[in-house]
Amino acid sequence: MTADPTVRTMSRPRRALQEIVTYACMAPSVHNTQPWSWHVDGDSIALHSDTRRQLAHADPSGRDLAISCGAALHHAQVAAGALGWTATVDRLPEGEDSTLLAVIGLTAAAPAPDAIDLLQSIRDRHTDRRRFTSWPVPKERLDHLAEVAAEWGADAVVVHEPGKRVRTELLVGRAFDRQAADPGVAEEQKGWVNRSARDGVPDVVIPADLPTETHRRTRFGGGLLTEPDRELEATDGLLLLRGGSDDVLAWLRTGEGLSALWLQATAGGLSVVPLSQAIEVEETRERLRSDVLHGLGAPHMLVRVGWQAIGRGLLPRTPRRPLEDVLTW
Ligand SMILES: Cc1cc2nc3c(=O)[nH]c(=O)nc-3n(C[C@H](O)[C@H](O)[C@H](O)COP(=O)(O)O)c2cc1C
């Protein structure tokens, strides 16, 4: 049978659109809030932010929310390409103050040649907060991830120089302490752990101990995930994603870049863990801007990149909201 794009556009839109949105919703989001909703209009899909899911204490400006939605937007574009559609994206068509973040227009096309691998990377990607192995991540690998982010309009800086690394780690630790001492932020975070079968972060993916070494800290601890190989000296790479400005469009772009580099890392066997606390806390964000970026650009997101031990058990996947909760027609 010959593929007639016109016929396909008319006869299969609903299933294809559902599939694209399902893949898009596998994207990472802060505390697994999944702060998005999708609306199909003809052959295009509108992405809205769901501000009811914004973290009022940790993320009052909506930066993490927009980055999360940007990651979902990138997932949607990759899935569309893999499933045989060309996606054309109009970002913020109604301006910054609208919840409408993007409209994705779809036209039938040949599926991307590496379609199977792309979709597999989306399914495989997840946040693994267990300790990395002692294998260093070569600088070229980190540079390549930064280039991948740049292809999607994001700017990622490899934090390589030892002095800057130490400064960054100290700021990560300071942000952690600041938020731990802030009852509003701490309570809010608690509310997203083991929240429901459709959102939040289950304790089975949270390390049991809250590591004291600064370079291992993530915001979550006290979960059920145990680590037998504690004696290993872990190493990692650090990437700081930044924007020319600190606004919704720039955050959306950073989210797309974050997703792109994360899928690329996943395909290459690397693990990525976002560290947004140092950005959420104003004092440490400003220090990152001045001491690490030398005033060039606005810090949006910090990520650790490393190798997980081969043969380690697979982590359960975090839940997602059902399609009928997030998609309207
Ligand atoms: C904007 C953003 C900020 C995040 N911040 C953190 C963080 O500070 N610490 C952390 O451990 N995970 C962080 N994450 C990862 C989320 O917790 C994770 O994506 C979510 O729980 C869904 O799980 P999954 O990535 O395994 O699908 C962040 C993710 C995004 C998109």
PDB file of N, CA and C in Angstrom, residues 61-146:
ATOM      1  N   SER A  61       8.300  32.182  40.727  1.00  0.00           N
ATOM      2  CA  SER A  61       8.378  32.875  39.432  1.00  0.00           C
ATOM      3  C   SER A  61       7.876  31.991  38.287  1.00  0.00           C
ATOM      4  N   GLY A  62       7.758  30.686  38.520  1.00  0.00           N
ATOM      5  CA  GLY A  62       7.297  29.779  37.463  1.00  0.00           C
ATOM      6  C   GLY A  62       8.411  29.303  36.539  1.00  0.00           C
ATOM      7  N   ARG A  63       9.656  29.490  36.979  1.00  0.00           N
ATOM      8  CA  ARG A  63      10.788  29.073  36.139  1.00  0.00           C
ATOM      9  C   ARG A  63      10.797  27.548  35.949  1.00  0.00           C
ATOM     10  N   ASP A  64      10.733  26.822  37.068  1.00  0.00           N
ATOM     11  CA  ASP A  64      10.748  25.350  36.970  1.00  0.00           C
ATOM     12  C   ASP A  64       9.542  24.846  36.181  1.00  0.00           C
ATOM     13  N   LEU A  65       8.412  25.515  36.382  1.00  0.00           N
ATOM     14  CA  LEU A  65       7.195  25.117  35.662  1.00  0.00           C
ATOM     15  C   LEU A  65       7.405  25.247  34.150  1.00  0.00           C
ATOM     16  N   ALA A  66       7.940  26.393  33.733  1.00  0.00           N
ATOM     17  CA  ALA A  66       8.135  26.616  32.286  1.00  0.00           C
ATOM     18  C   ALA A  66       9.203  25.681  31.726  1.00  0.00           C
ATOM     19  N   ILE A  67      10.252  25.408  32.511  1.00  0.00           N
ATOM     20  CA  ILE A  67      11.295  24.474  32.036  1.00  0.00           C
ATOM     21  C   ILE A  67      10.686  23.074  31.867  1.00  0.00           C
ATOM     22  N   SER A  68       9.843  22.687  32.823  1.00  0.00           N
ATOM     23  CA  SER A  68       9.185  21.377  32.724  1.00  0.00           C
ATOM     24  C   SER A  68       8.331  21.312  31.455  1.00  0.00           C
ATOM     25  N   CYS A  69       7.576  22.376  31.199  1.00  0.00           N
ATOM     26  CA  CYS A  69       6.731  22.407  29.995  1.00  0.00           C
ATOM     27  C   CYS A  69       7.593  22.418  28.733  1.00  0.00           C
ATOM     28  N   GLY A  70       8.740  23.082  28.796  1.00  0.00           N
ATOM     29  CA  GLY A  70       9.655  23.085  27.651  1.00  0.00           C
ATOM     30  C   GLY A  70      10.162  21.678  27.357  1.00  0.00           C
ATOM     31  N   ALA A  71      10.431  20.925  28.426  1.00  0.00           N
ATOM     32  CA  ALA A  71      10.888  19.536  28.236  1.00  0.00           C
ATOM     33  C   ALA A  71       9.787  18.719  27.560  1.00  0.00           C
ATOM     34  N   ALA A  72       8.546  18.932  27.985  1.00  0.00           N
ATOM     35  CA  ALA A  72       7.424  18.213  27.364  1.00  0.00           C
ATOM     36  C   ALA A  72       7.248  18.639  25.905  1.00  0.00           C
ATOM     37  N   LEU A  73       7.485  19.928  25.638  1.00  0.00           N
ATOM     38  CA  LEU A  73       7.377  20.429  24.263  1.00  0.00           C
ATOM     39  C   LEU A  73       8.423  19.755  23.369  1.00  0.00           C
ATOM     40  N   HIS A  74       9.643  19.610  23.897  1.00  0.00           N
ATOM     41  CA  HIS A  74      10.682  18.923  23.120  1.00  0.00           C
ATOM     42  C   HIS A  74      10.312  17.454  22.912  1.00  0.00           C
ATOM     43  N   HIS A  75       9.847  16.801  23.961  1.00  0.00           N
ATOM     44  CA  HIS A  75       9.421  15.402  23.812  1.00  0.00           C
ATOM     45  C   HIS A  75       8.357  15.285  22.709  1.00  0.00           C
ATOM     46  N   ALA A  76       7.414  16.229  22.698  1.00  0.00           N
ATOM     47  CA  ALA A  76       6.335  16.189  21.701  1.00  0.00           C
ATOM     48  C   ALA A  76       6.910  16.291  20.289  1.00  0.00           C
ATOM     49  N   GLN A  77       7.896  17.175  20.111  1.00  0.00           N
ATOM     50  CA  GLN A  77       8.472  17.343  18.771  1.00  0.00           C
ATOM     51  C   GLN A  77       9.233  16.098  18.330  1.00  0.00           C
ATOM     52  N   VAL A  78       9.974  15.507  19.271  1.00  0.00           N
ATOM     53  CA  VAL A  78      10.732  14.291  18.931  1.00  0.00           C
ATOM     54  C   VAL A  78       9.772  13.152  18.591  1.00  0.00           C
ATOM     55  N   ALA A  79       8.726  13.007  19.416  1.00  0.00           N
ATOM     56  CA  ALA A  79       7.760  11.927  19.181  1.00  0.00           C
ATOM     57  C   ALA A  79       7.059  12.138  17.841  1.00  0.00           C
ATOM     58  N   ALA A  80       6.674  13.383  17.549  1.00  0.00           N
ATOM     59  CA  ALA A  80       5.990  13.665  16.287  1.00  0.00           C
ATOM     60  C   ALA A  80       6.887  13.271  15.107  1.00  0.00           C
ATOM     61  N   GLY A  81       8.148  13.666  15.168  1.00  0.00           N
ATOM     62  CA  GLY A  81       9.086  13.334  14.087  1.00  0.00           C
ATOM     63  C   GLY A  81       9.244  11.832  13.917  1.00  0.00           C
ATOM     64  N   ALA A  82       9.310  11.136  15.044  1.00  0.00           N
ATOM     65  CA  ALA A  82       9.502   9.689  14.990  1.00  0.00           C
ATOM     66  C   ALA A  82       8.256   8.984  14.457  1.00  0.00           C
ATOM     67  N   LEU A  83       7.103   9.577  14.709  1.00  0.00           N
ATOM     68  CA  LEU A  83       5.851   8.924  14.317  1.00  0.00           C
ATOM     69  C   LEU A  83       5.375   9.357  12.926  1.00  0.00           C
ATOM     70  N   GLY A  84       6.185  10.178  12.261  1.00  0.00           N
ATOM     71  CA  GLY A  84       5.849  10.521  10.876  1.00  0.00           C
ATOM     72  C   GLY A  84       5.143  11.854  10.703  1.00  0.00           C
ATOM     73  N   TRP A  85       5.568  12.862  11.482  1.00  0.00           N
ATOM     74  CA  TRP A  85       4.981  14.194  11.341  1.00  0.00           C
ATOM     75  C   TRP A  85       6.081  15.232  11.434  1.00  0.00           C
ATOM     76  N   THR A  86       5.924  16.276  10.663  1.00  0.00           N
ATOM     77  CA  THR A  86       6.811  17.424  10.850  1.00  0.00           C
ATOM     78  C   THR A  86       6.106  18.379  11.797  1.00  0.00           C
ATOM     79  N   ALA A  87       6.807  18.758  12.856  1.00  0.00           N
ATOM     80  CA  ALA A  87       6.214  19.656  13.850  1.00  0.00           C
ATOM     81  C   ALA A  87       6.740  21.070  13.636  1.00  0.00           C
ATOM     82  N   THR A  88       5.830  22.025  13.560  1.00  0.00           N
ATOM     83  CA  THR A  88       6.218  23.438  13.467  1.00  0.00           C
ATOM     84  C   THR A  88       5.702  24.116  14.730  1.00  0.00           C
ATOM     85  N   VAL A  89       6.604  24.760  15.466  1.00  0.00           N
ATOM     86  CA  VAL A  89       6.217  25.267  16.784  1.00  0.00           C
ATOM     87  C   VAL A  89       6.155  26.787  16.805  1.00  0.00           C
ATOM     88  N   ASP A  90       5.027  27.285  17.308  1.00  0.00           N
ATOM     89  CA  ASP A  90       4.876  28.715  17.540  1.00  0.00           C
ATOM     90  C   ASP A  90       4.877  28.911  19.063  1.00  0.00           C
ATOM     91  N   ARG A  91       5.939  29.514  19.583  1.00  0.00           N
ATOM     92  CA  ARG A  91       6.061  29.674  21.039  1.00  0.00           C
ATOM     93  C   ARG A  91       5.422  30.983  21.499  1.00  0.00           C
ATOM     94  N   LEU A  92       4.728  30.919  22.603  1.00  0.00           N
ATOM     95  CA  LEU A  92       4.070  32.076  23.225  1.00  0.00           C
ATOM     96  C   LEU A  92       3.302  32.922  22.206  1.00  0.00           C
ATOM     97  N   PRO A  93       2.387  32.324  21.442  1.00  0.00           N
ATOM     98  CA  PRO A  93       1.683  33.108  20.410  1.00  0.00           C
ATOM     99  C   PRO A  93       0.829  34.220  20.994  1.00  0.00           C
ATOM    100  N   GLU A  94       0.469  34.119  22.279  1.00  0.00           N
ATOM    101  CA  GLU A  94      -0.343  35.182  22.906  1.00  0.00           C
ATOM    102  C   GLU A  94       0.474  36.012  23.891  1.00  0.00           C
ATOM    103  N   GLY A  95       1.787  35.846  23.872  1.00  0.00           N
ATOM    104  CA  GLY A  95       2.638  36.637  24.768  1.00  0.00           C
ATOM    105  C   GLY A  95       2.884  35.933  26.099  1.00  0.00           C
ATOM    106  N   GLU A  96       3.683  36.587  26.936  1.00  0.00           N
ATOM    107  CA  GLU A  96       4.187  36.015  28.187  1.00  0.00           C
ATOM    108  C   GLU A  96       3.117  35.745  29.234  1.00  0.00           C
ATOM    109  N   ASP A  97       2.028  36.534  29.198  1.00  0.00           N
ATOM    110  CA  ASP A  97       1.074  36.450  30.307  1.00  0.00           C
ATOM    111  C   ASP A  97       0.003  35.388  30.117  1.00  0.00           C
ATOM    112  N   SER A  98      -0.001  34.748  28.968  1.00  0.00           N
ATOM    113  CA  SER A  98      -1.005  33.719  28.696  1.00  0.00           C
ATOM    114  C   SER A  98      -0.494  32.357  29.163  1.00  0.00           C
ATOM    115  N   THR A  99      -1.425  31.452  29.485  1.00  0.00           N
ATOM    116  CA  THR A  99      -0.990  30.077  29.809  1.00  0.00           C
ATOM    117  C   THR A  99      -0.666  29.305  28.536  1.00  0.00           C
ATOM    118  N   LEU A 100      -1.002  29.861  27.383  1.00  0.00           N
ATOM    119  CA  LEU A 100      -0.700  29.181  26.120  1.00  0.00           C
ATOM    120  C   LEU A 100       0.797  29.324  25.831  1.00  0.00           C
ATOM    121  N   LEU A 101       1.528  28.216  25.979  1.00  0.00           N
ATOM    122  CA  LEU A 101       2.981  28.281  25.823  1.00  0.00           C
ATOM    123  C   LEU A 101       3.425  28.022  24.391  1.00  0.00           C
ATOM    124  N   ALA A 102       2.703  27.154  23.704  1.00  0.00           N
ATOM    125  CA  ALA A 102       3.127  26.831  22.338  1.00  0.00           C
ATOM    126  C   ALA A 102       1.992  26.185  21.572  1.00  0.00           C
ATOM    127  N   VAL A 103       2.027  26.362  20.259  1.00  0.00           N
ATOM    128  CA  VAL A 103       1.111  25.629  19.376  1.00  0.00           C
ATOM    129  C   VAL A 103       1.993  24.825  18.410  1.00  0.00           C
ATOM    130  N   ILE A 104       1.727  23.527  18.377  1.00  0.00           N
ATOM    131  CA  ILE A 104       2.524  22.634  17.529  1.00  0.00           C
ATOM    132  C   ILE A 104       1.682  22.268  16.313  1.00  0.00           C
ATOM    133  N   GLY A 105       2.090  22.756  15.142  1.00  0.00           N
ATOM    134  CA  GLY A 105       1.398  22.384  13.903  1.00  0.00           C
ATOM    135  C   GLY A 105       2.012  21.109  13.354  1.00  0.00           C
ATOM    136  N   LEU A 106       1.173  20.223  12.821  1.00  0.00           N
ATOM    137  CA  LEU A 106       1.671  18.926  12.349  1.00  0.00           C
ATOM    138  C   LEU A 106       1.319  18.711  10.892  1.00  0.00           C
ATOM    139  N   THR A 107       2.319  18.342  10.104  1.00  0.00           N
ATOM    140  CA  THR A 107       2.033  17.917   8.733  1.00  0.00           C
ATOM    141  C   THR A 107       2.671  16.550   8.530  1.00  0.00           C
ATOM    142  N   ALA A 108       2.000  15.710   7.744  1.00  0.00           N
ATOM    143  CA  ALA A 108       2.490  14.346   7.550  1.00  0.00           C
ATOM    144  C   ALA A 108       3.839  14.358   6.832  1.00  0.00           C
ATOM    145  N   ALA A 109       4.714  13.454   7.244  1.00  0.00           N
ATOM    146  CA  ALA A 109       6.057  13.356   6.648  1.00  0.00           C
ATOM    147  C   ALA A 109       6.545  11.922   6.843  1.00  0.00           C
ATOM    148  N   ALA A 110       7.706  11.638   6.281  1.00  0.00           N
ATOM    149  CA  ALA A 110       8.287  10.315   6.535  1.00  0.00           C
ATOM    150  C   ALA A 110       8.811  10.284   7.973  1.00  0.00           C
ATOM    151  N   PRO A 111       8.656   9.155   8.678  1.00  0.00           N
ATOM    152  CA  PRO A 111       9.186   9.080  10.040  1.00  0.00           C
ATOM    153  C   PRO A 111      10.700   9.283  10.052  1.00  0.00           C
ATOM    154  N   ALA A 112      11.221   9.859  11.137  1.00  0.00           N
ATOM    155  CA  ALA A 112      12.665  10.056  11.272  1.00  0.00           C
ATOM    156  C   ALA A 112      13.370   8.709  11.116  1.00  0.00           C
ATOM    157  N   PRO A 113      14.552   8.697  10.461  1.00  0.00           N
ATOM    158  CA  PRO A 113      15.236   7.418  10.214  1.00  0.00           C
ATOM    159  C   PRO A 113      15.571   6.662  11.509  1.00  0.00           C
ATOM    160  N   ASP A 114      15.855   7.413  12.579  1.00  0.00           N
ATOM    161  CA  ASP A 114      16.190   6.758  13.854  1.00  0.00           C
ATOM    162  C   ASP A 114      14.986   6.756  14.813  1.00  0.00           C
ATOM    163  N   ALA A 115      13.791   6.649  14.201  1.00  0.00           N
ATOM    164  CA  ALA A 115      12.556   6.782  14.979  1.00  0.00           C
ATOM    165  C   ALA A 115      12.502   5.821  16.178  1.00  0.00           C
ATOM    166  N   ILE A 116      12.874   4.566  15.929  1.00  0.00           N
ATOM    167  CA  ILE A 116      12.743   3.563  17.001  1.00  0.00           C
ATOM    168  C   ILE A 116      13.642   3.939  18.173  1.00  0.00           C
ATOM    169  N   ASP A 117      14.872   4.361  17.871  1.00  0.00           N
ATOM    170  CA  ASP A 117      15.816   4.728  18.936  1.00  0.00           C
ATOM    171  C   ASP A 117      15.341   5.967  19.698  1.00  0.00           C
ATOM    172  N   LEU A 118      14.782   6.914  18.962  1.00  0.00           N
ATOM    173  CA  LEU A 118      14.317   8.148  19.620  1.00  0.00           C
ATOM    174  C   LEU A 118      13.204   7.842  20.622  1.00  0.00           C
ATOM    175  N   LEU A 119      12.251   7.034  20.177  1.00  0.00           N
ATOM    176  CA  LEU A 119      11.132   6.709  21.077  1.00  0.00           C
ATOM    177  C   LEU A 119      11.621   5.871  22.259  1.00  0.00           C
ATOM    178  N   GLN A 120      12.611   5.014  21.986  1.00  0.00           N
ATOM    179  CA  GLN A 120      13.171   4.196  23.070  1.00  0.00           C
ATOM    180  C   GLN A 120      13.850   5.097  24.118  1.00  0.00           C
ATOM    181  N   SER A 121      14.556   6.130  23.656  1.00  0.00           N
ATOM    182  CA  SER A 121      15.220   7.047  24.606  1.00  0.00           C
ATOM    183  C   SER A 121      14.187   7.744  25.483  1.00  0.00           C
ATOM    184  N   ILE A 122      13.052   8.111  24.888  1.00  0.00           N
ATOM    185  CA  ILE A 122      12.005   8.760  25.695  1.00  0.00           C
ATOM    186  C   ILE A 122      11.515   7.790  26.765  1.00  0.00           C
ATOM    187  N   ARG A 123      11.324   6.534  26.364  1.00  0.00           N
ATOM    188  CA  ARG A 123      10.827   5.555  27.351  1.00  0.00           C
ATOM    189  C   ARG A 123      11.888   5.235  28.407  1.00  0.00           C
ATOM    190  N   ASP A 124      13.155   5.247  28.010  1.00  0.00           N
ATOM    191  CA  ASP A 124      14.233   4.877  28.948  1.00  0.00           C
ATOM    192  C   ASP A 124      14.602   6.005  29.906  1.00  0.00           C
ATOM    193  N   ARG A 125      14.444   7.251  29.489  1.00  0.00           N
ATOM    194  CA  ARG A 125      14.903   8.375  30.307  1.00  0.00           C
ATOM    195  C   ARG A 125      14.209   8.406  31.664  1.00  0.00           C
ATOM    196  N   HIS A 126      14.961   8.622  32.701  1.00  0.00           N
ATOM    197  CA  HIS A 126      14.376   8.780  34.032  1.00  0.00           C
ATOM    198  C   HIS A 126      15.432   9.419  34.931  1.00  0.00           C
ATOM    199  N   THR A 127      15.025   9.813  36.122  1.00  0.00           N
ATOM    200  CA  THR A 127      15.960  10.419  37.068  1.00  0.00           C
ATOM    201  C   THR A 127      16.438   9.335  38.031  1.00  0.00           C
ATOM    202  N   ASP A 128      17.736   9.064  37.998  1.00  0.00           N
ATOM    203  CA  ASP A 128      18.300   8.049  38.890  1.00  0.00           C
ATOM    204  C   ASP A 128      19.235   8.766  39.868  1.00  0.00           C
ATOM    205  N   ARG A 129      18.782   8.892  41.118  1.00  0.00           N
ATOM    206  CA  ARG A 129      19.546   9.675  42.100  1.00  0.00           C
ATOM    207  C   ARG A 129      20.556   8.841  42.859  1.00  0.00           C
ATOM    208  N   ARG A 130      20.758   7.587  42.446  1.00  0.00           N
ATOM    209  CA  ARG A 130      21.788   6.784  43.106  1.00  0.00           C
ATOM    210  C   ARG A 130      23.162   7.321  42.726  1.00  0.00           C
ATOM    211  N   ARG A 131      24.117   6.952  43.571  1.00  0.00           N
ATOM    212  CA  ARG A 131      25.470   7.454  43.364  1.00  0.00           C
ATOM    213  C   ARG A 131      26.027   7.010  42.008  1.00  0.00           C
ATOM    214  N   PHE A 132      26.705   7.933  41.351  1.00  0.00           N
ATOM    215  CA  PHE A 132      27.369   7.581  40.101  1.00  0.00           C
ATOM    216  C   PHE A 132      28.594   6.716  40.393  1.00  0.00           C
ATOM    217  N   THR A 133      29.116   6.043  39.386  1.00  0.00           N
ATOM    218  CA  THR A 133      30.351   5.279  39.553  1.00  0.00           C
ATOM    219  C   THR A 133      31.554   6.225  39.484  1.00  0.00           C
ATOM    220  N   SER A 134      32.747   5.667  39.692  1.00  0.00           N
ATOM    221  CA  SER A 134      33.951   6.510  39.708  1.00  0.00           C
ATOM    222  C   SER A 134      34.476   6.814  38.305  1.00  0.00           C
ATOM    223  N   TRP A 135      33.859   6.245  37.298  1.00  0.00           N
ATOM    224  CA  TRP A 135      34.260   6.568  35.919  1.00  0.00           C
ATOM    225  C   TRP A 135      34.026   8.036  35.618  1.00  0.00           C
ATOM    226  N   PRO A 136      35.057   8.792  35.284  1.00  0.00           N
ATOM    227  CA  PRO A 136      34.807  10.195  34.945  1.00  0.00           C
ATOM    228  C   PRO A 136      34.061  10.323  33.610  1.00  0.00           C
ATOM    229  N   VAL A 137      33.300  11.379  33.483  1.00  0.00           N
ATOM    230  CA  VAL A 137      32.640  11.644  32.199  1.00  0.00           C
ATOM    231  C   VAL A 137      33.599  12.516  31.391  1.00  0.00           C
ATOM    232  N   PRO A 138      34.069  12.030  30.238  1.00  0.00           N
ATOM    233  CA  PRO A 138      35.026  12.832  29.465  1.00  0.00           C
ATOM    234  C   PRO A 138      34.449  14.193  29.119  1.00  0.00           C
ATOM    235  N   LYS A 139      35.335  15.210  29.158  1.00  0.00           N
ATOM    236  CA  LYS A 139      34.904  16.580  28.859  1.00  0.00           C
ATOM    237  C   LYS A 139      34.224  16.663  27.483  1.00  0.00           C
ATOM    238  N   GLU A 140      34.734  15.867  26.523  1.00  0.00           N
ATOM    239  CA  GLU A 140      34.140  15.905  25.168  1.00  0.00           C
ATOM    240  C   GLU A 140      32.678  15.456  25.190  1.00  0.00           C
ATOM    241  N   ARG A 141      32.373  14.510  26.083  1.00  0.00           N
ATOM    242  CA  ARG A 141      30.978  14.060  26.164  1.00  0.00           C
ATOM    243  C   ARG A 141      30.091  15.191  26.675  1.00  0.00           C
ATOM    244  N   LEU A 142      30.617  15.914  27.664  1.00  0.00           N
ATOM    245  CA  LEU A 142      29.838  17.035  28.221  1.00  0.00           C
ATOM    246  C   LEU A 142      29.699  18.152  27.188  1.00  0.00           C
ATOM    247  N   ASP A 143      30.789  18.411  26.460  1.00  0.00           N
ATOM    248  CA  ASP A 143      30.735  19.433  25.406  1.00  0.00           C
ATOM    249  C   ASP A 143      29.692  19.051  24.364  1.00  0.00           C
ATOM    250  N   HIS A 144      29.650  17.767  24.047  1.00  0.00           N
ATOM    251  CA  HIS A 144      28.687  17.317  23.035  1.00  0.00           C
ATOM    252  C   HIS A 144      27.253  17.515  23.540  1.00  0.00           C
ATOM    253  N   LEU A 145      27.018  17.215  24.817  1.00  0.00           N
ATOM    254  CA  LEU A 145      25.668  17.422  25.372  1.00  0.00           C
ATOM    255  C   LEU A 145      25.295  18.906  25.306  1.00  0.00           C
ATOM    256  N   ALA A 146      26.278  19.766  25.572  1.00  0.00           N
ATOM    257  CA  ALA A 146      26.025  21.215  25.490  1.00  0.00           C
ATOM    258  C   ALA A 146      25.670  21.605  24.055  1.00  0.00           C
TER     259      ALA A 146
END
